PDB file of C-alpha atoms in Angstrom:
ATOM      1  CA  UNK A   2      63.782 211.775  11.089  1.00 72.00           C
ATOM      2  CA  UNK A   3      66.412 210.503  13.579  1.00 85.00           C
ATOM      3  CA  UNK A   4      68.637 213.238  15.133  1.00 88.00           C
ATOM      4  CA  UNK A   5      71.726 213.176  17.309  1.00 95.00           C
ATOM      5  CA  UNK A   6      71.842 215.549  20.138  1.00 96.00           C
ATOM      6  CA  UNK A   7      75.092 216.549  22.020  1.00 97.00           C
ATOM      7  CA  UNK A   8      75.514 217.983  25.630  1.00 97.00           C
ATOM      8  CA  UNK A   9      77.963 218.645  28.139  1.00 97.00           C
ATOM      9  CA  UNK A  10      79.805 221.756  26.454  1.00 98.00           C
ATOM     10  CA  UNK A  11      80.479 224.832  28.360  1.00 98.00           C
ATOM     11  CA  UNK A  12      83.262 227.355  29.654  1.00 98.00           C
ATOM     12  CA  UNK A  13      86.370 225.886  31.531  1.00 98.00           C
ATOM     13  CA  UNK A  14      89.884 227.110  32.382  1.00 98.00           C
ATOM     14  CA  UNK A  15      93.110 225.574  30.917  1.00 98.00           C
ATOM     15  CA  UNK A  16      93.876 222.289  32.400  1.00 98.00           C
ATOM     16  CA  UNK A  17      90.182 221.779  33.126  1.00 98.00           C
ATOM     17  CA  UNK A  18      87.866 218.783  32.170  1.00 98.00           C
ATOM     18  CA  UNK A  19      84.553 218.318  30.337  1.00 98.00           C
ATOM     19  CA  UNK A  20      82.462 215.115  29.355  1.00 98.00           C
ATOM     20  CA  UNK A  21      80.441 215.351  26.312  1.00 98.00           C
ATOM     21  CA  UNK A  22      77.606 213.221  25.628  1.00 98.00           C
ATOM     22  CA  UNK A  23      75.671 212.261  22.458  1.00 97.00           C
ATOM     23  CA  UNK A  24      72.471 210.305  21.965  1.00 94.00           C
ATOM     24  CA  UNK A  25      70.030 209.619  19.138  1.00 91.00           C
ATOM     25  CA  UNK A  26      66.456 210.326  19.079  1.00 89.00           C
ATOM     26  CA  UNK A  27      65.733 206.693  18.217  1.00 89.00           C
ATOM     27  CA  UNK A  28      67.922 203.628  17.834  1.00 86.00           C
ATOM     28  CA  UNK A  29      69.986 203.406  14.660  1.00 86.00           C
ATOM     29  CA  UNK A  30      70.738 199.957  13.456  1.00 88.00           C
ATOM     30  CA  UNK A  31      73.927 198.722  12.012  1.00 89.00           C
ATOM     31  CA  UNK A  32      76.091 201.673  13.102  1.00 93.00           C
ATOM     32  CA  UNK A  33      79.728 201.061  11.916  1.00 93.00           C
ATOM     33  CA  UNK A  34      81.385 204.230  13.816  1.00 95.00           C
ATOM     34  CA  UNK A  35      80.625 207.085  16.030  1.00 96.00           C
ATOM     35  CA  UNK A  36      82.723 210.017  15.883  1.00 97.00           C
ATOM     36  CA  UNK A  37      83.387 213.419  17.392  1.00 98.00           C
ATOM     37  CA  UNK A  38      84.395 216.219  15.187  1.00 98.00           C
ATOM     38  CA  UNK A  39      85.140 219.838  16.041  1.00 98.00           C
ATOM     39  CA  UNK A  40      85.342 223.054  14.116  1.00 98.00           C
ATOM     40  CA  UNK A  41      86.880 226.384  15.358  1.00 97.00           C
ATOM     41  CA  UNK A  42      86.054 229.759  13.458  1.00 92.00           C
ATOM     42  CA  UNK A  43      87.861 230.086  10.285  1.00 94.00           C
ATOM     43  CA  UNK A  44      88.969 226.391  10.477  1.00 96.00           C
ATOM     44  CA  UNK A  45      88.109 223.221   8.797  1.00 97.00           C
ATOM     45  CA  UNK A  46      85.955 220.641  10.609  1.00 97.00           C
ATOM     46  CA  UNK A  47      88.349 217.977  11.968  1.00 97.00           C
ATOM     47  CA  UNK A  48      87.796 214.569  13.147  1.00 98.00           C
ATOM     48  CA  UNK A  49      88.905 214.373  16.955  1.00 98.00           C
ATOM     49  CA  UNK A  50      88.049 210.821  17.898  1.00 98.00           C
ATOM     50  CA  UNK A  51      86.442 207.786  16.647  1.00 98.00           C
ATOM     51  CA  UNK A  52      85.017 204.482  18.124  1.00 97.00           C
ATOM     52  CA  UNK A  53      84.129 201.470  15.854  1.00 96.00           C
ATOM     53  CA  UNK A  54      81.557 198.597  16.144  1.00 92.00           C
ATOM     54  CA  UNK A  55      84.457 196.454  17.280  1.00 91.00           C
ATOM     55  CA  UNK A  56      85.398 198.808  19.906  1.00 93.00           C
ATOM     56  CA  UNK A  57      88.771 200.102  18.410  1.00 96.00           C
ATOM     57  CA  UNK A  58      89.501 203.761  19.022  1.00 98.00           C
ATOM     58  CA  UNK A  59      91.542 206.264  17.199  1.00 98.00           C
ATOM     59  CA  UNK A  60      92.490 209.913  18.175  1.00 98.00           C
ATOM     60  CA  UNK A  61      93.812 213.006  16.370  1.00 98.00           C
ATOM     61  CA  UNK A  62      97.440 213.489  17.373  1.00 98.00           C
ATOM     62  CA  UNK A  63      96.399 216.784  18.996  1.00 98.00           C
ATOM     63  CA  UNK A  64      94.422 215.010  21.675  1.00 98.00           C
ATOM     64  CA  UNK A  65      96.015 211.804  22.244  1.00 98.00           C
ATOM     65  CA  UNK A  66      96.563 210.998  25.894  1.00 98.00           C
ATOM     66  CA  UNK A  67      94.107 213.827  26.994  1.00 98.00           C
ATOM     67  CA  UNK A  68      90.760 212.728  25.418  1.00 98.00           C
ATOM     68  CA  UNK A  69      88.905 209.416  25.656  1.00 98.00           C
ATOM     69  CA  UNK A  70      86.005 208.238  23.528  1.00 98.00           C
ATOM     70  CA  UNK A  71      83.617 205.532  24.771  1.00 97.00           C
ATOM     71  CA  UNK A  72      80.089 204.409  24.227  1.00 94.00           C
ATOM     72  CA  UNK A  73      77.553 201.810  23.139  1.00 93.00           C
ATOM     73  CA  UNK A  74      77.079 201.916  19.437  1.00 92.00           C
ATOM     74  CA  UNK A  75      73.962 199.375  19.674  1.00 90.00           C
ATOM     75  CA  UNK A  76      72.353 202.050  21.875  1.00 92.00           C
ATOM     76  CA  UNK A  77      73.452 204.828  19.636  1.00 92.00           C
ATOM     77  CA  UNK A  78      75.319 206.627  22.502  1.00 95.00           C
ATOM     78  CA  UNK A  79      78.868 208.003  22.664  1.00 97.00           C
ATOM     79  CA  UNK A  80      80.903 210.127  25.167  1.00 98.00           C
ATOM     80  CA  UNK A  81      83.949 212.185  24.892  1.00 98.00           C
ATOM     81  CA  UNK A  82      85.968 212.732  28.334  1.00 98.00           C
ATOM     82  CA  UNK A  83      88.196 215.757  27.709  1.00 98.00           C
ATOM     83  CA  UNK A  84      91.044 216.193  30.249  1.00 98.00           C
ATOM     84  CA  UNK A  85      93.911 218.730  30.316  1.00 98.00           C
ATOM     85  CA  UNK A  86      92.079 221.094  28.029  1.00 98.00           C
ATOM     86  CA  UNK A  87      93.884 223.785  26.244  1.00 98.00           C
ATOM     87  CA  UNK A  88      92.729 227.090  24.670  1.00 98.00           C
ATOM     88  CA  UNK A  89      93.321 225.606  21.227  1.00 97.00           C
ATOM     89  CA  UNK A  90      90.753 222.936  22.176  1.00 98.00           C
ATOM     90  CA  UNK A  91      87.988 225.778  21.763  1.00 98.00           C
ATOM     91  CA  UNK A  92      85.483 224.854  19.042  1.00 98.00           C
ATOM     92  CA  UNK A  93      82.145 223.579  18.474  1.00 98.00           C
ATOM     93  CA  UNK A  94      82.067 219.850  18.787  1.00 98.00           C
ATOM     94  CA  UNK A  95      79.901 217.729  16.726  1.00 98.00           C
ATOM     95  CA  UNK A  96      78.729 214.162  17.116  1.00 97.00           C
ATOM     96  CA  UNK A  97      78.434 211.803  13.965  1.00 97.00           C
ATOM     97  CA  UNK A  98      77.315 208.321  13.391  1.00 96.00           C
ATOM     98  CA  UNK A  99      77.808 206.296  10.191  1.00 94.00           C
ATOM     99  CA  UNK A 100      75.483 203.415   9.343  1.00 92.00           C
ATOM    100  CA  UNK A 101      76.167 200.806   6.774  1.00 87.00           C
ATOM    101  CA  UNK A 102      73.778 197.776   6.014  1.00 82.00           C
ATOM    102  CA  UNK A 103      74.152 195.852   2.662  1.00 82.00           C
ATOM    103  CA  UNK A 104      74.703 198.410  -0.378  1.00 81.00           C
ATOM    104  CA  UNK A 105      73.276 201.276   1.505  1.00 84.00           C
ATOM    105  CA  UNK A 106      74.957 203.560   4.143  1.00 88.00           C
ATOM    106  CA  UNK A 107      73.920 206.898   5.938  1.00 92.00           C
ATOM    107  CA  UNK A 108      75.360 209.784   7.965  1.00 94.00           C
ATOM    108  CA  UNK A 109      73.959 211.372  11.021  1.00 95.00           C
ATOM    109  CA  UNK A 110      75.114 214.648  12.601  1.00 95.00           C
ATOM    110  CA  UNK A 111      74.173 216.468  15.802  1.00 96.00           C
ATOM    111  CA  UNK A 112      73.777 220.148  16.014  1.00 96.00           C
ATOM    112  CA  UNK A 113      76.991 220.705  17.954  1.00 97.00           C
ATOM    113  CA  UNK A 114      77.915 222.036  21.492  1.00 97.00           C
ATOM    114  CA  UNK A 115      80.281 224.878  22.222  1.00 98.00           C
ATOM    115  CA  UNK A 116      83.406 224.185  24.184  1.00 98.00           C
ATOM    116  CA  UNK A 117      85.477 227.240  25.306  1.00 98.00           C
ATOM    117  CA  UNK A 118      88.571 226.941  27.242  1.00 98.00           C
ATOM    118  CA  UNK A 119      89.867 230.376  28.581  1.00 97.00           C
ATOM    119  CA  UNK A 120      90.957 232.060  31.646  1.00 92.00           C
TER     120      UNK A 120
END
């Protein structure tokens, strides 16, 4: 059983920064994308940022210009640099990886890490 593990969450003041990390318990081959999702209480889980095998990145409109995703998909490692944090960024952040090889695919999720932005 391969697991993704997030770290780096915590409590910060508005305008502060955090860097989230995600790593797998074992190497996952043929990863297409790695992503960061977040979910606030009473809200649906939403895609925050994505990085593809080719290095292309995409961001939710709400975080563009403030968050940066990076990583090494061959090592099943991804990071999320969060700057200019706002209270509305408060949520549990989840790491996700998608694997596709031939006609099969699989999805892997982390357990989540809490990010709280408050004075």
